[in-house]
Each structure stands twice: as structure tokens, then as C-alpha cells.
XYZ file of C-alpha atoms in Angstrom:
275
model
C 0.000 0.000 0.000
C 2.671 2.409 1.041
C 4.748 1.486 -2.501
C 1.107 2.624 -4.213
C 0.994 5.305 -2.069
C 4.249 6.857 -3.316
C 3.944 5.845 -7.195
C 1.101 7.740 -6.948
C 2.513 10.629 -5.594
C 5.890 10.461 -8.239
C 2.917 10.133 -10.715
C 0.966 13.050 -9.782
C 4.285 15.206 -9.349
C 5.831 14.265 -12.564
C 2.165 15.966 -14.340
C 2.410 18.902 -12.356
C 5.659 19.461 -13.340
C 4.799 18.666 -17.213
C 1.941 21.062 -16.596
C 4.065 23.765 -14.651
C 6.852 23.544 -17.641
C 3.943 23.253 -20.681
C 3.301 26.999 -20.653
C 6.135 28.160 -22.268
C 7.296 29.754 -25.272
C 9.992 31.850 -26.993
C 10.215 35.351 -28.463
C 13.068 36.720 -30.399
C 13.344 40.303 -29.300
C 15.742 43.256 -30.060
C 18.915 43.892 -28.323
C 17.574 48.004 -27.789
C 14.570 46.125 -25.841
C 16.569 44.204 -23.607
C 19.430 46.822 -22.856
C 16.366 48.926 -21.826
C 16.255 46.405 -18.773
C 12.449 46.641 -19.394
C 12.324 42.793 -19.793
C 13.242 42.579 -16.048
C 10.118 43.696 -14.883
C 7.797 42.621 -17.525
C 8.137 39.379 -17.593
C 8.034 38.136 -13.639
C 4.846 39.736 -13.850
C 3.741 37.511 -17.172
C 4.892 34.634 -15.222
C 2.706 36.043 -12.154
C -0.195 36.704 -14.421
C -0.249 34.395 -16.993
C 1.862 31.020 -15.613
C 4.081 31.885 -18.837
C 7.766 31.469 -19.227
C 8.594 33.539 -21.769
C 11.954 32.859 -23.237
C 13.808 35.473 -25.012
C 16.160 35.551 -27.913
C 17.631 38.486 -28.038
C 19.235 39.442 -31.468
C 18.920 42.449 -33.901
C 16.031 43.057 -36.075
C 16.884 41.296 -38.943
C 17.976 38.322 -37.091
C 14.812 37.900 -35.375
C 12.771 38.454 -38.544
C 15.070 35.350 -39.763
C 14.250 33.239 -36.586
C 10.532 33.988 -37.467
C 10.520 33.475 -40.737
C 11.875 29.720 -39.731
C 9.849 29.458 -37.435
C 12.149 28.735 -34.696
C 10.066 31.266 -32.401
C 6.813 31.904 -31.445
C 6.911 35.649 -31.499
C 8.733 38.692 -32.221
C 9.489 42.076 -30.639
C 10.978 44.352 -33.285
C 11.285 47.822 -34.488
C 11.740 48.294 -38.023
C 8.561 49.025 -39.510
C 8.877 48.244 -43.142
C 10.400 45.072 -42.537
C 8.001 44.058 -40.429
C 4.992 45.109 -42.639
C 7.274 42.683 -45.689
C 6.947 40.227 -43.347
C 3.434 39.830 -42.607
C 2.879 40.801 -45.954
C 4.795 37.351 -47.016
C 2.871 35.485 -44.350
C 5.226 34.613 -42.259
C 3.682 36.589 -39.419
C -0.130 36.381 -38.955
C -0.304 40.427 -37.690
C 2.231 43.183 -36.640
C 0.614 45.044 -33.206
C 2.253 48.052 -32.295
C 3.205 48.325 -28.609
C 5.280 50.980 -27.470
C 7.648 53.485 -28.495
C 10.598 56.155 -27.654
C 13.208 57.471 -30.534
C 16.266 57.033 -31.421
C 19.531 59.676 -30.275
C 23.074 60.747 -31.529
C 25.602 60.338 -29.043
C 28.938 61.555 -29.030
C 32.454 63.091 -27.161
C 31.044 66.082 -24.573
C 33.373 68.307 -26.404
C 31.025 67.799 -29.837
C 34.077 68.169 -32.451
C 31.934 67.520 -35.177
C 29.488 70.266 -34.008
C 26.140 68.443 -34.322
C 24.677 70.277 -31.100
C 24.222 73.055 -33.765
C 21.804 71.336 -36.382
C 18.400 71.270 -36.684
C 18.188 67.331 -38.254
C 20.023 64.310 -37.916
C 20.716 64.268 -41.613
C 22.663 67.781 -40.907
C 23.843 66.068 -37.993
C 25.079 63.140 -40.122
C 26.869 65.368 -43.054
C 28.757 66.941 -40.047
C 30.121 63.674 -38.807
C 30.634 62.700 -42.148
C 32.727 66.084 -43.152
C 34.932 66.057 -40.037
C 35.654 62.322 -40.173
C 34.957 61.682 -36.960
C 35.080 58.787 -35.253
C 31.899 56.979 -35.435
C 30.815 53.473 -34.121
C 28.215 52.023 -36.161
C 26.590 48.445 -34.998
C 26.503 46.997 -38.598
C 24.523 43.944 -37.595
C 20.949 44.305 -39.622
C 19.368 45.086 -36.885
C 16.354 48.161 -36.795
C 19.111 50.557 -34.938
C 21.463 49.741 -37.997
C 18.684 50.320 -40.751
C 17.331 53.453 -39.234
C 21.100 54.513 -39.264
C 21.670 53.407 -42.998
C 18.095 55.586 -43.558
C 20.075 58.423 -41.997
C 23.097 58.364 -44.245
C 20.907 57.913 -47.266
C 18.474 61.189 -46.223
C 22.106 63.064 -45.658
C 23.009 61.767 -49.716
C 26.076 59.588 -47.990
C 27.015 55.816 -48.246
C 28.674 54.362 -45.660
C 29.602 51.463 -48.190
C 32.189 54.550 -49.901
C 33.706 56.043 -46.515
C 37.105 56.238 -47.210
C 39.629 56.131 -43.951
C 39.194 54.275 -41.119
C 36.960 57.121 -39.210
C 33.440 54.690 -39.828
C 34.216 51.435 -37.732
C 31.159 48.516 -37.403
C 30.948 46.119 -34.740
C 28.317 43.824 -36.059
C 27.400 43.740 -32.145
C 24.328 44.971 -30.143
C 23.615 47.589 -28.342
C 25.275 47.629 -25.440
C 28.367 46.124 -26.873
C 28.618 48.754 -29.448
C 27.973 51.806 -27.042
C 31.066 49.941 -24.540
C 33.310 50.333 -27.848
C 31.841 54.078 -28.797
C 32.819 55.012 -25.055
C 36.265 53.618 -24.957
C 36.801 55.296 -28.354
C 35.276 58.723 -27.478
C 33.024 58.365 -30.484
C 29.933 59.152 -31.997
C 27.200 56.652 -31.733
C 23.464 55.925 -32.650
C 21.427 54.918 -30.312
C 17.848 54.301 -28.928
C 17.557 56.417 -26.267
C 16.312 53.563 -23.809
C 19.768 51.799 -23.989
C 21.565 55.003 -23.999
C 19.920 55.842 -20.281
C 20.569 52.385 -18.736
C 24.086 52.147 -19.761
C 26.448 52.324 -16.976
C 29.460 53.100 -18.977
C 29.021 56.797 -20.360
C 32.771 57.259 -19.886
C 33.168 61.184 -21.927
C 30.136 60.811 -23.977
C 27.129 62.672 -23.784
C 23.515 63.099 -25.552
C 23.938 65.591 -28.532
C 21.067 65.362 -30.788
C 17.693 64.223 -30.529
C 14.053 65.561 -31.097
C 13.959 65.273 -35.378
C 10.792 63.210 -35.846
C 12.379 61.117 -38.206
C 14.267 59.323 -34.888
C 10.988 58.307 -34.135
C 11.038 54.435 -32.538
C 8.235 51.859 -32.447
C 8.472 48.471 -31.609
C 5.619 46.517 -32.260
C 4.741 42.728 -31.425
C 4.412 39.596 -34.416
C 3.020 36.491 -33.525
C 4.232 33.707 -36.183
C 2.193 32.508 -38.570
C 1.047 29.192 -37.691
C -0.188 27.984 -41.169
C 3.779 28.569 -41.758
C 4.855 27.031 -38.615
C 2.199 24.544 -37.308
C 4.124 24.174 -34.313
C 4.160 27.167 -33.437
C 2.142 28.112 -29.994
C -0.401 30.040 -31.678
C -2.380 30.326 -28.106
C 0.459 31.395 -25.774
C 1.575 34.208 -28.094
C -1.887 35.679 -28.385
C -2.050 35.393 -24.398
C 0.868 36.868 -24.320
C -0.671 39.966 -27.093
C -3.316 40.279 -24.640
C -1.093 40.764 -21.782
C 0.643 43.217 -23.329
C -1.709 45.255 -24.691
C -3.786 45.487 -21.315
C -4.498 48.452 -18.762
C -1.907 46.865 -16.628
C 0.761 46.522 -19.033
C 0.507 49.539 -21.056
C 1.265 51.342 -17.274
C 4.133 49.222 -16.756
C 5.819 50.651 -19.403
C 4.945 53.909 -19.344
C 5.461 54.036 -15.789
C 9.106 52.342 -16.218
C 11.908 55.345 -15.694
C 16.009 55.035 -15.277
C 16.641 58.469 -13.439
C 13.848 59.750 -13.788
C 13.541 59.750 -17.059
C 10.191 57.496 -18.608
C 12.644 55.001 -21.815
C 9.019 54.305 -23.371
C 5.708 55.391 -24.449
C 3.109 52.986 -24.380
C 0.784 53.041 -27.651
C -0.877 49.827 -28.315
C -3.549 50.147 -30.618
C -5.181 48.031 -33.039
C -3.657 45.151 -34.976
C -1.987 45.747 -38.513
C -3.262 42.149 -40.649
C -1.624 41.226 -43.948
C -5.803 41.323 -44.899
């Protein structure tokens, strides 16, 4: 009896624990996102909420659009807008939900020897850098930061493809890792302005430009496309939509602040469909 007592137990542990470990599933996200150190306090509260370990990938943009597009997660968290619309648009996500936003920033040596504090856009801004050859630290990854600073170049009629000199230096790196190399080289950086304020290691650089609407930065959910992906976990992700798109959540980001400064504006709306 006491043998059938404890099978029974081991039994009706080993289905809680399958049943504790079956709500799970995995989102590639952006390395901005989780520099922001926003992840920290979203997600213990999903688990709270929801009973749902989310697991995060956290990559650049393009890279994540890649892990969707094989369907090796069950969501993204991006911020590169017409990417993200090509995606849905090829099916490979089922809808792109807008979330939250903030913008992106130059960044650069508090002595400004490129003189960007003095511009009115971040194309002007750009042209400076450009003219003076000064140092700047691009990530060069394909991720949204990178594209956005591509855009930039373009708008300022400037390829970084014909820099000459060795002035224009990529990491192919995130976020953080690329601002650590910008601050040990005292050099100009772009940036969103979350990972900007919850980087520890400012060393001598400083905020110089920001406020052209064109830095504008929204991130917006995609769950995959399960008639892509069967196996995807079509129901977690659009608990986890749901989640994020609530009273509750929509507070916790707005109400999230690094010295007293808010890193994101909540904004979700309705749902963009490929329909």
C-alpha cells in the first residue's frame, strides 16, 4: 500500500511538473529592448499573471525576422517598420501590433568636435560627422538601430559602403556592446535612447542630438504565422498579445523610468493584418 501510495505521488508530481513547464514559449526580441532592462520587470509579472515562461532571444532586427521566418520562435518584438509590414505581408507573421515606443539619439564626445549640437536634423547632424571624419561606431549587424542609421546616411546623400579612412568602424554587435566600444573610443554613436539611459558606462560621452521626428522608434509585437509554422504556440503568443496590450501593461511601461527619465511610451492600438 505504502509502494502505491508513493507511485502515486511520483505520478501526480511528474504531471504537475509537465503542466508547470507546458506553458512556455519563446520570443526573439531586439537587443535596444533588452538593454532597456524593461524585460526585467515585464516578464516576472507575465509569469505572475499568466503562468508563462517567456523565453527570449535576443538578437537584432533582422535576425529575429530570420528566426521567425523559420519558425524557430513563437513571437517577435521588433522595431523596423517596413520590414516588419514585408513580413506579414509574405505570411510569415499572422499580424504586426504596435506596442510601445521612444526614438532614437546621436551620441557623441562632450566636447562635440563635429558640431552636431548646432543642427536642426540628424541628416545635418550626419553630413557633419561625415565632413569632419569623426570617429563613429556604427553596430553593422541588420538590426532596426542599424537600418534606421543606414536611412540616416541615405536622407544626408552619404554611403557608408564609400567612406574612405578608417573614421566609420562597425561592430556587427548589439547595443550595449557597441555603445562599450563608442565610449572607450570617445566616439559618436546611434542609439535608442532607452539603452543610452541604462548604460552604466558613459565614460566622456554625452547626448547631442535628438528631437527630429524622423528618430521616431516603435516596436511593435508579431506572432508567427502558424499555417507557416504549425508548431508554433499560436495560443500562448496571443495570451501573451493580450497581456501586453492590457491596462496593466501599457502602465508598466509607461510608468518604467532610469533616473527619472520614462525610456518608453506605451501606444498599443489596433492590430496591422496582412488582410
Amino acid at each position: 500500500m505504502k509502494f502505491r501510495t508513493l507511485i502515486t505521488a511520483f505520478v501526480m508530481l511528474t504531471m504537475t511538473t509537465i503542466a508547470a513547464s507546458a506553458d512556455e514559449m519563446k520570443m526573439a526580441v531586439t537587443t535596444s529592448f533588452h538593454n532597456s532592462g524593461l524585460a526585467e520587470i515585464l516578464l516576472p509579472e507575465i509569469k505572475k499573471d499568466l503562468g508563462l515562461d517567456v523565453h527570449l532571444l535576443v538578437v537584432g532586427t533582422g535576425q529575429a525576422l530570420k528566426l521567425g521566418q523559420a519558425g524557430d520562435v513563437d513571437a517577435i518584438l521588433v522595431h523596423s517598420r517596413a520590414a516588419e509590414e514585408a513580413f506579414v505581408a509574405k505570411g510569415f507573421g499572422s499580424h504586426r501590433r504596435e506596442i510601445m515606443y521612444n526614438d532614437f539619439i546621436l551620441v557623441g564626445p562632450k566636447d562635440d568636435h563635429a558640431g552636431i549640437l548646432t543642427v536642426k536634423t540628424a541628416a545635418d547632424a550626419m553630413t557633419l560627422i561625415a565632413g569632419k571624419e569623426a570617429i563613429f561606431v556604427s553596430r553593422g549587424d541588420d538590426s532596426g538601430t542599424h537600418r534606421k542609421e543606414l536611412a540616416l546616411w541615405k536622407s544626408a546623400g552619404l554611403d557608408p559602403a564609400s567612406f574612405t579612412g578608417n573614421w566609420y568602424r562597425a561592430t556587427g554587435s548589439g547595443m550595449g556592446a557597441t555603445l562599450n566600444t563608442a565610449s572607450a573610443m570617445n566616439a559618436y554613436v546611434f542609439a535608442d535612447r532607452a539603452s543610452w539611459l541604462n548604460f552604466g558606462n558613459k565614460g566622456e560621452l554625452a547626448l547631442l542630438f535628438s528631437g527630429d521626428p524622423v528618430l521616431f522608434n516603435q516596436y511593435a509585437y508579431i506572432p508567427i504565422n502558424p499555417e507557416k509554422h504549425p508548431h508554433v504556440t499560436k495560443e500562448l503568443a496571443a495570451k501573451l498579445e493580450t497581456w501586453l496590450v492590457s491596462a496593466k501593461a501599457q502602465r508598466m511601461i509607461g510608468d518604467y523610468e532610469i533616473a527619472g527619465q520614462q525610456l518608453f511610451t506605451p501606444n498599443a492600438g489596433t492590430l496591422d493584418s496582412d488582410s
